[in-house]
XYZ file of C-alpha atoms in Angstrom:
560
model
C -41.417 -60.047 -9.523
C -43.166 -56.873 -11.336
C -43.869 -56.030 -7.231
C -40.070 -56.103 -6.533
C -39.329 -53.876 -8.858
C -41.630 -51.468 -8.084
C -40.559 -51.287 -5.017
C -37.453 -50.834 -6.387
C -38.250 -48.216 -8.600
C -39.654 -46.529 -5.695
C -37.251 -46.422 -3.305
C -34.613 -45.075 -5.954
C -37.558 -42.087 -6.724
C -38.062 -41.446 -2.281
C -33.959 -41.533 -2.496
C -34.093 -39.312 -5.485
C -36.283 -36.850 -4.016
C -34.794 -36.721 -0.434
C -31.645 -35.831 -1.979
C -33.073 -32.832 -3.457
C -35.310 -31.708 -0.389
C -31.801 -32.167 1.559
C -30.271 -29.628 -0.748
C -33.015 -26.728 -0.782
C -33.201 -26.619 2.659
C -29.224 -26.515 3.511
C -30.384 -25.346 7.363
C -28.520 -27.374 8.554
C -24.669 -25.813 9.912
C -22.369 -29.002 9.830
C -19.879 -28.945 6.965
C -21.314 -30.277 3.797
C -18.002 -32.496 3.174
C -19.245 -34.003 6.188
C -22.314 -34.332 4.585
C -21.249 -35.998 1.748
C -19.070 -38.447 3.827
C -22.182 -39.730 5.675
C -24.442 -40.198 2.538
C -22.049 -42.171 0.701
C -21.836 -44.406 3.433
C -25.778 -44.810 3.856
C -25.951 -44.896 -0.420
C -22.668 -46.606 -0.641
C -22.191 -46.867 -4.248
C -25.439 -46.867 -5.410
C -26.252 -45.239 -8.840
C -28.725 -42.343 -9.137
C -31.387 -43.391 -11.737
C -32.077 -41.053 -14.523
C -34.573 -40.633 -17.511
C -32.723 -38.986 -20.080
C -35.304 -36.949 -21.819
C -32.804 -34.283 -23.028
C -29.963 -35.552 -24.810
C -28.072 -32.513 -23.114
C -27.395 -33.638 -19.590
C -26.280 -37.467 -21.309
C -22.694 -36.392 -20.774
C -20.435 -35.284 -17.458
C -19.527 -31.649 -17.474
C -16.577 -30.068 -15.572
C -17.556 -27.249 -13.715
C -13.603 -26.958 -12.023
C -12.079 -23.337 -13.216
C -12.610 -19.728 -12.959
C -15.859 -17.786 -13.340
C -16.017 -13.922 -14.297
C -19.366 -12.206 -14.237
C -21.599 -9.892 -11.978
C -23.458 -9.667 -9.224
C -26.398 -7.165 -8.293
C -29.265 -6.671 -6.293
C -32.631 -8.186 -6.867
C -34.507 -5.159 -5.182
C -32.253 -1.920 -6.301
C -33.391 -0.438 -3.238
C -31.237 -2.335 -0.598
C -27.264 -0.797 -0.462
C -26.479 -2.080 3.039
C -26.511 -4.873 4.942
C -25.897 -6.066 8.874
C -22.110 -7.060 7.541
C -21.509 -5.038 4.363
C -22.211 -1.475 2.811
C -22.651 -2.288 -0.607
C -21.115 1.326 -2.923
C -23.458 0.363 -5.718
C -26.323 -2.168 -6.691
C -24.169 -4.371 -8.680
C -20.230 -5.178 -9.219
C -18.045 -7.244 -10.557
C -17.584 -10.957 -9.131
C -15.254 -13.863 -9.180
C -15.807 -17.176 -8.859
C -13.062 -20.348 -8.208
C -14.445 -23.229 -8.079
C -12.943 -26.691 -7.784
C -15.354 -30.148 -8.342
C -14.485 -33.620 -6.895
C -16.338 -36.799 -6.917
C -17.829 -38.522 -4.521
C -18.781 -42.152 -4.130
C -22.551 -40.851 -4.996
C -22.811 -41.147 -8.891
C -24.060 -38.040 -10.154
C -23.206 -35.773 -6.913
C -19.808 -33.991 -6.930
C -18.392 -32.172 -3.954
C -17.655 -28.224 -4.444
C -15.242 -26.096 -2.819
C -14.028 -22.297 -3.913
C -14.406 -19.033 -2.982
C -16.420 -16.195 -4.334
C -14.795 -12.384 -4.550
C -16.887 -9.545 -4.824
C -15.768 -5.853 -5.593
C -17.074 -2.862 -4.771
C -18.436 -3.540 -1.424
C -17.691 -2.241 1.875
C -16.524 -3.859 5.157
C -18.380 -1.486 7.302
C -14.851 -1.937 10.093
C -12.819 -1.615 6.777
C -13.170 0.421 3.336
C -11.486 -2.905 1.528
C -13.466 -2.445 -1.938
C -13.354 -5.689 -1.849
C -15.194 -9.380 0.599
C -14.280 -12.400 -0.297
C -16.282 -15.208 1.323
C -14.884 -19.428 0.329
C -17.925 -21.700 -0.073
C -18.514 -25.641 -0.463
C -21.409 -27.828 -1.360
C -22.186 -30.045 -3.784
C -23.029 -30.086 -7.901
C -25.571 -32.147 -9.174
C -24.559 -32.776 -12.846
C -27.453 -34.703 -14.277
C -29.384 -31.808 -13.301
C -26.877 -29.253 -13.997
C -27.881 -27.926 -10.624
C -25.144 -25.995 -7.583
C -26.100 -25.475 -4.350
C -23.584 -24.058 -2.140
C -23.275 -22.526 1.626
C -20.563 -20.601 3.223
C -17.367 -21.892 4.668
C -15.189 -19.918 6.653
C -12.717 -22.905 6.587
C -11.710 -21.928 10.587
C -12.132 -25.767 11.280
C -8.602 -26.700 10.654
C -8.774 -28.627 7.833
C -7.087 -28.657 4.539
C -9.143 -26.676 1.871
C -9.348 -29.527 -1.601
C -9.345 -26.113 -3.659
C -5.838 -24.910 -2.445
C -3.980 -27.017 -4.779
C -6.119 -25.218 -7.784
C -5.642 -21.785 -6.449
C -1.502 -22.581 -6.582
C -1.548 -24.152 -9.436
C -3.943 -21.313 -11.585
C -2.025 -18.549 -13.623
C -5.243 -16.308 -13.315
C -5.791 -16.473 -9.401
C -1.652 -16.416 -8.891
C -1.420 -13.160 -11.421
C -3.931 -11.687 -9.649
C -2.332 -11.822 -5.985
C 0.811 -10.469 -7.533
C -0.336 -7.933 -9.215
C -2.561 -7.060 -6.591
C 0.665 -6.934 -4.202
C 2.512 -4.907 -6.943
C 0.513 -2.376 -8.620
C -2.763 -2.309 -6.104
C -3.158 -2.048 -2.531
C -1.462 -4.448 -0.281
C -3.718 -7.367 0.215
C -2.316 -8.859 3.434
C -4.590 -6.997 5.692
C -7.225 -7.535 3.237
C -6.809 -11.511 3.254
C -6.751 -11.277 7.140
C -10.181 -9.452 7.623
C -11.705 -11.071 4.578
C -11.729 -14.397 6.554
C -13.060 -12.575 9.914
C -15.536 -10.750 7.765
C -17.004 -14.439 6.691
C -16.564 -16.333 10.018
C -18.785 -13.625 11.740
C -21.196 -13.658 8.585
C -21.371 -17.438 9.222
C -21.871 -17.152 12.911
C -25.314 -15.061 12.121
C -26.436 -16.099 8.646
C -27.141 -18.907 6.525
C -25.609 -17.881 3.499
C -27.085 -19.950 0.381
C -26.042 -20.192 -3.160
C -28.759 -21.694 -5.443
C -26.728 -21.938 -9.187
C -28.099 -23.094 -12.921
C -24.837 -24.280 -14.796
C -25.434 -24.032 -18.799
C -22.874 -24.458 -21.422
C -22.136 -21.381 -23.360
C -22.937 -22.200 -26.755
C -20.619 -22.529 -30.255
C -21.832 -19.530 -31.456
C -21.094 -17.044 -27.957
C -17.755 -19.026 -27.589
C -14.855 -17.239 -28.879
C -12.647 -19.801 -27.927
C -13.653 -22.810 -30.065
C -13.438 -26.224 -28.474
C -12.391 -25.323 -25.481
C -15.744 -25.641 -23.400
C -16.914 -23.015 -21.534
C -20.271 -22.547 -19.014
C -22.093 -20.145 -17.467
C -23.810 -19.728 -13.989
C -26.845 -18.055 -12.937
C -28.001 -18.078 -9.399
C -29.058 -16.386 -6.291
C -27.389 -15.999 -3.123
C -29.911 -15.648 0.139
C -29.038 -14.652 3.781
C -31.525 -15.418 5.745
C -30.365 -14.859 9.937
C -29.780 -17.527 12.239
C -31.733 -15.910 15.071
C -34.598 -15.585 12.450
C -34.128 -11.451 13.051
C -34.664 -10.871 9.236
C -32.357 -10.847 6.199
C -28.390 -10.454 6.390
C -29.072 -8.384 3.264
C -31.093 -8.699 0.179
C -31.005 -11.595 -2.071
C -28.393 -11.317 -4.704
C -28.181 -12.404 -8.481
C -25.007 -13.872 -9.381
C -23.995 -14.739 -13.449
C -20.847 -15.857 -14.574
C -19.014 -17.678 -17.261
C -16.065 -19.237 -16.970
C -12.555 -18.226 -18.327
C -10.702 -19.981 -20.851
C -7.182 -20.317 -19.224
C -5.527 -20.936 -22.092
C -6.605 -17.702 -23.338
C -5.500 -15.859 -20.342
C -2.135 -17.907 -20.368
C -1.340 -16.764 -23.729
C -1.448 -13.548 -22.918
C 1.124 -13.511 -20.338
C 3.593 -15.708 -22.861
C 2.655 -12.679 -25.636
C 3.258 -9.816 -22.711
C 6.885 -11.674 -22.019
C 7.805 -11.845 -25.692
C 6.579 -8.086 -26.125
C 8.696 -7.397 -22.940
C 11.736 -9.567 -24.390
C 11.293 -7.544 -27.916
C 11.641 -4.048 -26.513
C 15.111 -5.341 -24.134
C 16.156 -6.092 -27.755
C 15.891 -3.214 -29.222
C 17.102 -1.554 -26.165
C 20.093 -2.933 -26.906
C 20.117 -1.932 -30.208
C 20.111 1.691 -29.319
C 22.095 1.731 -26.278
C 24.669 0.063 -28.783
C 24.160 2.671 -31.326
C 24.464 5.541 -28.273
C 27.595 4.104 -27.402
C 29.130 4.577 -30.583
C 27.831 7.709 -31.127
C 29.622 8.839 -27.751
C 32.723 6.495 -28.034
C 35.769 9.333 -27.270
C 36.129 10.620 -23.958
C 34.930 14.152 -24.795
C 31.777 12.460 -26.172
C 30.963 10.035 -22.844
C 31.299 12.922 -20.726
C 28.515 15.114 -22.114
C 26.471 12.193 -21.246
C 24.776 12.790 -17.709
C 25.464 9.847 -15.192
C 22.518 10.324 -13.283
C 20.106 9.488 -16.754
C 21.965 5.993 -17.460
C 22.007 5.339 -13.501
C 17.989 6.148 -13.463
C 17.390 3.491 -16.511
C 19.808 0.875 -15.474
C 17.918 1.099 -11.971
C 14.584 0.425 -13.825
C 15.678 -1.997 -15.637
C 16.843 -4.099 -12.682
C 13.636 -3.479 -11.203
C 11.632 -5.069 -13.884
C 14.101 -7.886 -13.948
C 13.086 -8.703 -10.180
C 9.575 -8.019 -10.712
C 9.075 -10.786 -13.910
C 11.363 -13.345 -12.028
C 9.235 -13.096 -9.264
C 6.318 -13.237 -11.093
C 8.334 -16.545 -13.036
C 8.862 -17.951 -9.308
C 5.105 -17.204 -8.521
C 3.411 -18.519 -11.422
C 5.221 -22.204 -12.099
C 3.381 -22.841 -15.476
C 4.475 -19.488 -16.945
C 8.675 -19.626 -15.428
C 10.160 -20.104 -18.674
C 8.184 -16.959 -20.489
C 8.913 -14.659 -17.193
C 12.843 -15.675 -17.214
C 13.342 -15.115 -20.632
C 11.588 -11.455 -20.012
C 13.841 -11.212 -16.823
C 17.593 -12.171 -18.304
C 16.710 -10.008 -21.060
C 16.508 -6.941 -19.292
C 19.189 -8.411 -16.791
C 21.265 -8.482 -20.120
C 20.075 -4.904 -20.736
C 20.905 -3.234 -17.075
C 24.029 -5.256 -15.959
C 25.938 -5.280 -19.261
C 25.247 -2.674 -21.734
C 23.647 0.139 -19.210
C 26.496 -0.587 -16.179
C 29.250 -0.861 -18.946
C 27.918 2.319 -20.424
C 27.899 4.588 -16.627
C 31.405 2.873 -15.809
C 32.543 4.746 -19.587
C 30.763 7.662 -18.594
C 32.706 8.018 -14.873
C 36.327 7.516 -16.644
C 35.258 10.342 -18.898
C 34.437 12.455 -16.109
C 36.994 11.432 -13.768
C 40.644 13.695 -14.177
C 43.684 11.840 -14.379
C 45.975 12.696 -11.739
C 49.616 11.553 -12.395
C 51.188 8.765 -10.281
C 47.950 7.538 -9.526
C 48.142 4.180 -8.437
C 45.347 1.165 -9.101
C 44.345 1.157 -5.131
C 42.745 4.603 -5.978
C 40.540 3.526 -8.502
C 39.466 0.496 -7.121
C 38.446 2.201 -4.065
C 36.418 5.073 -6.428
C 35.004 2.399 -8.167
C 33.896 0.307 -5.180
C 32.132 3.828 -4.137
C 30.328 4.186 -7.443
C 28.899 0.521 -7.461
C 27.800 0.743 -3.458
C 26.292 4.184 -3.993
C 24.393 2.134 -7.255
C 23.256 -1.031 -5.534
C 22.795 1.155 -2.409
C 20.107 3.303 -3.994
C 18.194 0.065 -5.954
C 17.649 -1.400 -2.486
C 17.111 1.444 -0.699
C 14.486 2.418 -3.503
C 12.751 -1.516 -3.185
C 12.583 -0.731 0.579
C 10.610 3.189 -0.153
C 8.270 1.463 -3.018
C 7.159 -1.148 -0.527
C 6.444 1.191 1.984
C 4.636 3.868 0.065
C 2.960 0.946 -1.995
C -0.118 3.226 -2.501
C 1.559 5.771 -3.943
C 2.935 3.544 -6.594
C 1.861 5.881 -9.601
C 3.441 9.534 -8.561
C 6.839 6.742 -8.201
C 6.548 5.986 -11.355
C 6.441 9.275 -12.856
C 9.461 10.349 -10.589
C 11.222 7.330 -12.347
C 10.236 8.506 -15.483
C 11.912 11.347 -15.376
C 15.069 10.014 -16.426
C 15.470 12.449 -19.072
C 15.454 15.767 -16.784
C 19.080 15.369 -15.622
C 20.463 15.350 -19.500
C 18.685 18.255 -20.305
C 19.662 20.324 -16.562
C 23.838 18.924 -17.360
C 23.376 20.440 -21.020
C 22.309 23.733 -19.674
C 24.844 23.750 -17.604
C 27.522 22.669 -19.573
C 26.125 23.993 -22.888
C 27.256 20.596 -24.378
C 26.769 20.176 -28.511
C 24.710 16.788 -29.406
C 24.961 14.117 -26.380
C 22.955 12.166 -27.381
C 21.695 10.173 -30.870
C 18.195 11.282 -32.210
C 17.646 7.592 -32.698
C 18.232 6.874 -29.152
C 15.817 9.236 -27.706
C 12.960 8.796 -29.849
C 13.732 5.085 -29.580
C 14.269 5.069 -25.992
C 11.179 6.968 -24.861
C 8.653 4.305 -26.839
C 9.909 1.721 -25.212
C 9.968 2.910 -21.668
C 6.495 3.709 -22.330
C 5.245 0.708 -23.749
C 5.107 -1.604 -20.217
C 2.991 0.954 -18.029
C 0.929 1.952 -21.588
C -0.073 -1.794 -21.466
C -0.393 -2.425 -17.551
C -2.521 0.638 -17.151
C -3.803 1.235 -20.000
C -4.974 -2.208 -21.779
C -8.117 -3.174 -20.828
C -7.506 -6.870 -21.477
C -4.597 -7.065 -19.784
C -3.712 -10.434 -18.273
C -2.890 -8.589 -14.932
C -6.577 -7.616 -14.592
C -5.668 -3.755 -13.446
C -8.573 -1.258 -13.814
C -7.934 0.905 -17.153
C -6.230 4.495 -15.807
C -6.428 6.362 -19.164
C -5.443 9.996 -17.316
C -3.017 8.401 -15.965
C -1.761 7.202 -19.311
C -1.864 10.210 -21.139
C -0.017 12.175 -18.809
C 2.717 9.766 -18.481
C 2.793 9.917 -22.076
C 2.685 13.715 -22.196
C 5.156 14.009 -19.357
C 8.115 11.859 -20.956
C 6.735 13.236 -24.654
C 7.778 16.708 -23.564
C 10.903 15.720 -22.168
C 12.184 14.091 -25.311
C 10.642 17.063 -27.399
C 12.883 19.506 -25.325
C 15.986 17.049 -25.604
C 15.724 17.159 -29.364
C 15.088 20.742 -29.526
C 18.713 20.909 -27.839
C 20.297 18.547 -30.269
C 19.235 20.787 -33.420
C 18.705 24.482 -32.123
C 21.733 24.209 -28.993
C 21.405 23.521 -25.661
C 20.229 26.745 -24.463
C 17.870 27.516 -27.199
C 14.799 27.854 -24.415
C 16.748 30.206 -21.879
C 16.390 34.531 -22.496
C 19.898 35.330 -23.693
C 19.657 38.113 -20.788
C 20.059 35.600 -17.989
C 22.802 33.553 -20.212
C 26.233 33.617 -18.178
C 28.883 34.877 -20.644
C 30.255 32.335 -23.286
C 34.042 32.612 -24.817
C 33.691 33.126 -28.574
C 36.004 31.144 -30.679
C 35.346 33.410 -33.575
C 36.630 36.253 -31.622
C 38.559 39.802 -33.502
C 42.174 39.684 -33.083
C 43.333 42.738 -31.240
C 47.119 41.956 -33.052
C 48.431 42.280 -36.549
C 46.266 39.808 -38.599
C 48.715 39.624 -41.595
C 51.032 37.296 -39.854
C 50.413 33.106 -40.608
C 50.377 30.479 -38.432
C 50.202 26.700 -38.667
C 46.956 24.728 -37.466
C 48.977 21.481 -36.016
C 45.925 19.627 -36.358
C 45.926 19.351 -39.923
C 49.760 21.196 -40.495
C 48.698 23.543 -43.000
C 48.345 27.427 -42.894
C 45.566 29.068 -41.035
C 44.780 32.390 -43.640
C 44.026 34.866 -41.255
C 43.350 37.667 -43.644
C 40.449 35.433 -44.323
C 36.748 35.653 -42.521
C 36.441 34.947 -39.250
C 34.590 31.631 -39.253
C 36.940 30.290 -41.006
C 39.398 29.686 -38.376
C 39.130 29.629 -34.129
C 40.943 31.162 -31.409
C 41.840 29.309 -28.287
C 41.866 30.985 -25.077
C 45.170 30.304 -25.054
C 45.683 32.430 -28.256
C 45.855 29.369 -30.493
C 44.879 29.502 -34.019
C 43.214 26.612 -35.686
C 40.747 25.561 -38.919
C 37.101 25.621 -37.539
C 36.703 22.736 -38.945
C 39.624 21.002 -37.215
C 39.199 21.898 -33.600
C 35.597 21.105 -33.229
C 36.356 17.945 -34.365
C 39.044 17.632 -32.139
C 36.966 18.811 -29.450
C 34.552 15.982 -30.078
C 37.607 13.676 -28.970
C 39.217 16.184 -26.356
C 38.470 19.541 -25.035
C 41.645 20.692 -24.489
C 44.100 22.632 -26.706
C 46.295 20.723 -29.185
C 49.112 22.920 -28.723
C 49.126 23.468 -25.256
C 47.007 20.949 -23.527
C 44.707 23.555 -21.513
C 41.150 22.917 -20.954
C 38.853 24.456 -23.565
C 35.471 26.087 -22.384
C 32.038 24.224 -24.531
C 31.880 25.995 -28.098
């Protein structure tokens, strides 16, 4: 009986130890899920047999999410390879990986892919090779061994349903699309670039898995581990190294970290449409008489409400993309569909009418067909601006600053028009913080849950750039609208407070206010119309901030 089990014993040990010889050698090039097939149905369900010396590895750890770290050179002398021309000795690196079962206790099957930036494709300057790997986790022994997978055989890819399902790699495509270089092409010669890699080298990942302890995790009870390996290329034809061997570390992300910082970047986003509101509300009542609207340039609400729809599109996309995270990207997206469709088109359809003259007989078939041109010519520039941002992708940034100038065409139309106070103080210095804030905290937040390389120039000349404009517009609103321009190049301005040529002793009603307008009196005191008109100061400029036109006779008064 002792015997028996000995023999026992020993097979379990020769099993043991074949297992592990089968996984340092990985030579050989069928697909390790193929692999793993076979040896469960040799092992069946057999259990692996264990001493547990370290009450560490007693328990069954998880290895399935995303891993963050670097990866760089072992010799610092190697930049190149057959495949690759590496920009530095080490980067930044990416790791998804997804861990199933299999019918061999102990042994689970690993698929993912592994990203690394700032390489080379020496056919393409991507930046960026991303290679998708498989093999198999030994959890008792906390060990990974991995090879590469082009995943050209046709079959489904077990890690697919992660990848769709994971805020962090989903995020990252979109804002990759969005904000970065398109990654279409990239995706395409990414998966040629490994194929060929695979049809010359025996790529091998050897991996440690340790858990990250209390003290190092930030994120309390949520577990979180770290990998250390080495990856190894040694040629098929036996014609040397593919390139140098190549440390890898990561640790894994805590989702729920990265999760709640979207839902915090929504509410932010759903805040500022808020108070957006707010001030657009205030602006309107600042400017609520037709005289008012009309200082108010068209093109300025037009640029904003366009922006506005833009970012609407851009977080319900990013809702439709990201299932987990719909409700936090709508709420961003009807807020500012609230902001552009109600308050901002309401607003430009005031400011037309106040612009518009009023013919008489004018019939409703007119107006219609005016207004039908002013919501085309709209909705006609937001998709014809969609159409020139997806072309010049790249040159996403020098858009955005042409966007940003939203404030240029009020301060060219109160040049022009030498209007008095257009706009609310509030409403610019509101208005201008909260543009800024979504591009201050895509490009400029390091932790950002888009995952966008900090632009900080960038940043502070966007800042500077809209800063100034604002500065100038409230310049305007205290010291006139011309304050900046040489009086010499000034065209010539009627003077209400002009000298009377005729008898001043006479009097004259103001039929503003019906009382005597003094004109023995100074100057400022009352105002001449160019119609020879005589009113309080006080009276016609604030009839002028209802209609600029004479009360008496209904002509059209030049700006004050």
């Amino acid at each position: 009986m002792d015997g028996w089990r000995g023999g026992k014993g020993f097979v379990k040990s020769a099993i043991l130890v074949l297992l592990l010889g089968f996984l340092g050698a990985s030579t050989a090039l069928r697909p390790l899920r193929e692999r793993a097939s076979a040896a469960s149905g040799s092992w069946g369900n057999q259990r692996l047999f264990l001493r547990r010396d370290d009450s560490d590895i007693s328990s069954y750890w998880n290895i399935t999410g995303t891993y963050r770290g670097r990866w760089s050179f072992v010799e610092t002398t190697n930049g190149s390879s057959r495949f690759l021309e590496f920009g530095k000795s080490n980067g930044e690196s990416v790791l998804e990986l997804v861990s199933t079962p299999t019918k061999i206790s102990g042994v689970h099957y690993v698929q993912g892919a592994i990203t690394f930036h700032d390489v080379f494709d020496n056919e393409h300057e991507n930046g960026v090779a991303q290679m998708r790997v498989e093999g198999v986790y030994i959890w008792p022994f906390r060990q990974l061994r991995m090879v590469a997978n082009s995943g050209t055989d046709g079959q489904p890819l077990q890690e697919e349903d992660y990848f769709l399902s994971n805020p962090y790699h989903l995020l990252g495509v979109f804002s990759s699309q969005v904000f970065q270089e398109s990654t279409r092409d990239k995706i395409r010669r990414k998966k040629s670039f490994t194929y060929d890699m695979e049809k010359h080298c025996n790529i091998e990942i050897a991996a440690q898995v340790s858990h990250v302890s209390s003290s190092q995790n930030a994120d309390g009870d949520h577990d979180r581990y770290h990998l250390d390996g080495l990856m190894e290329s040694p040629a098929v034809d036996d014609d040397g190294e593919c390139f140098s061997p190549i440390l890898l570390n990561a640790t894994s992300l805590n989702i729920e970290v990265y999760y709640n910082k979207a839902v915090n970047y929504t509410l932010m986003v759903t805040f500022i449409s808020f108070l957006q509101v707010l001030l657009l509300i205030r602006q309107m009542e600042h400017s609520n008489t037709q005289s008012g609207a009309a200082k108010v340039s068209i093109l300025m609400i037009g640029q904003q409400a366009i922006m506005d729809a833009y970012l609407c599109l851009l977080h319900l996309t990013a809702g439709i993309l990201v299932e987990s995270l719909f409700n936090a990207f709508a709420t961003a997206a009807f807020f500012k569909f609230v902001v552009f469709s109600i308050f901002e088109m309401r607003y430009l359809l005031a400011i037309w009418k106040a612009n518009r003259p009023m013919n008489n007989g004018e019939g409703w078939e007119t107006m219609r067909r005016e207004l039908s041109v002013l919501y085309s010519r709209f909705y006609g520039i937001l998709l014809g601006g969609i159409l020139v941002m997806y072309e010049l992708h790249n040159f996403l940034r020098p858009i955005l600053f042409i966007l940003y100038s939203f404030w240029i065409p009020q301060i060219t139309i109160n040049v022009i028009r030498d209007t008095r106070k257009p706009l609310h103080p509030h409403y610019i210095l509101g208005m201008t913080l909260t543009r800024l804030a979504i591009p201050l905290y895509i490009f400029g937040c390091p932790s950002n849950f888009m995952r966008i390389e900090v632009d900080t120039n960038w940043c502070i000349s966007l800042g500077v750039f809209l800063g100034l404009q604002a500065s100038i517009l409230l310049l305007q609103h205290y010291f006139g609208s011309r304050w900046f321009i040489p009086r010499q190049i000034l065209p010539e301005k009627y003077s209400y407070y002009r000298r009377l040529e005729s008898d001043t002793t006479q009097t004259t009603d103001c039929v503003i206010c019906m009382t005597a307008v003094d004109l023995t009196q100074r100057s400022n005191d009352y105002m001449v119309t160019p119609c020879d008109h005589f009113f309080h100061s006080g009276c016609l400029q604030r009839w002028m901030d209802i209609k600029m036109e004479c009360p008496t006779c209904r002509r059209s008064l030049p700006p004050a």
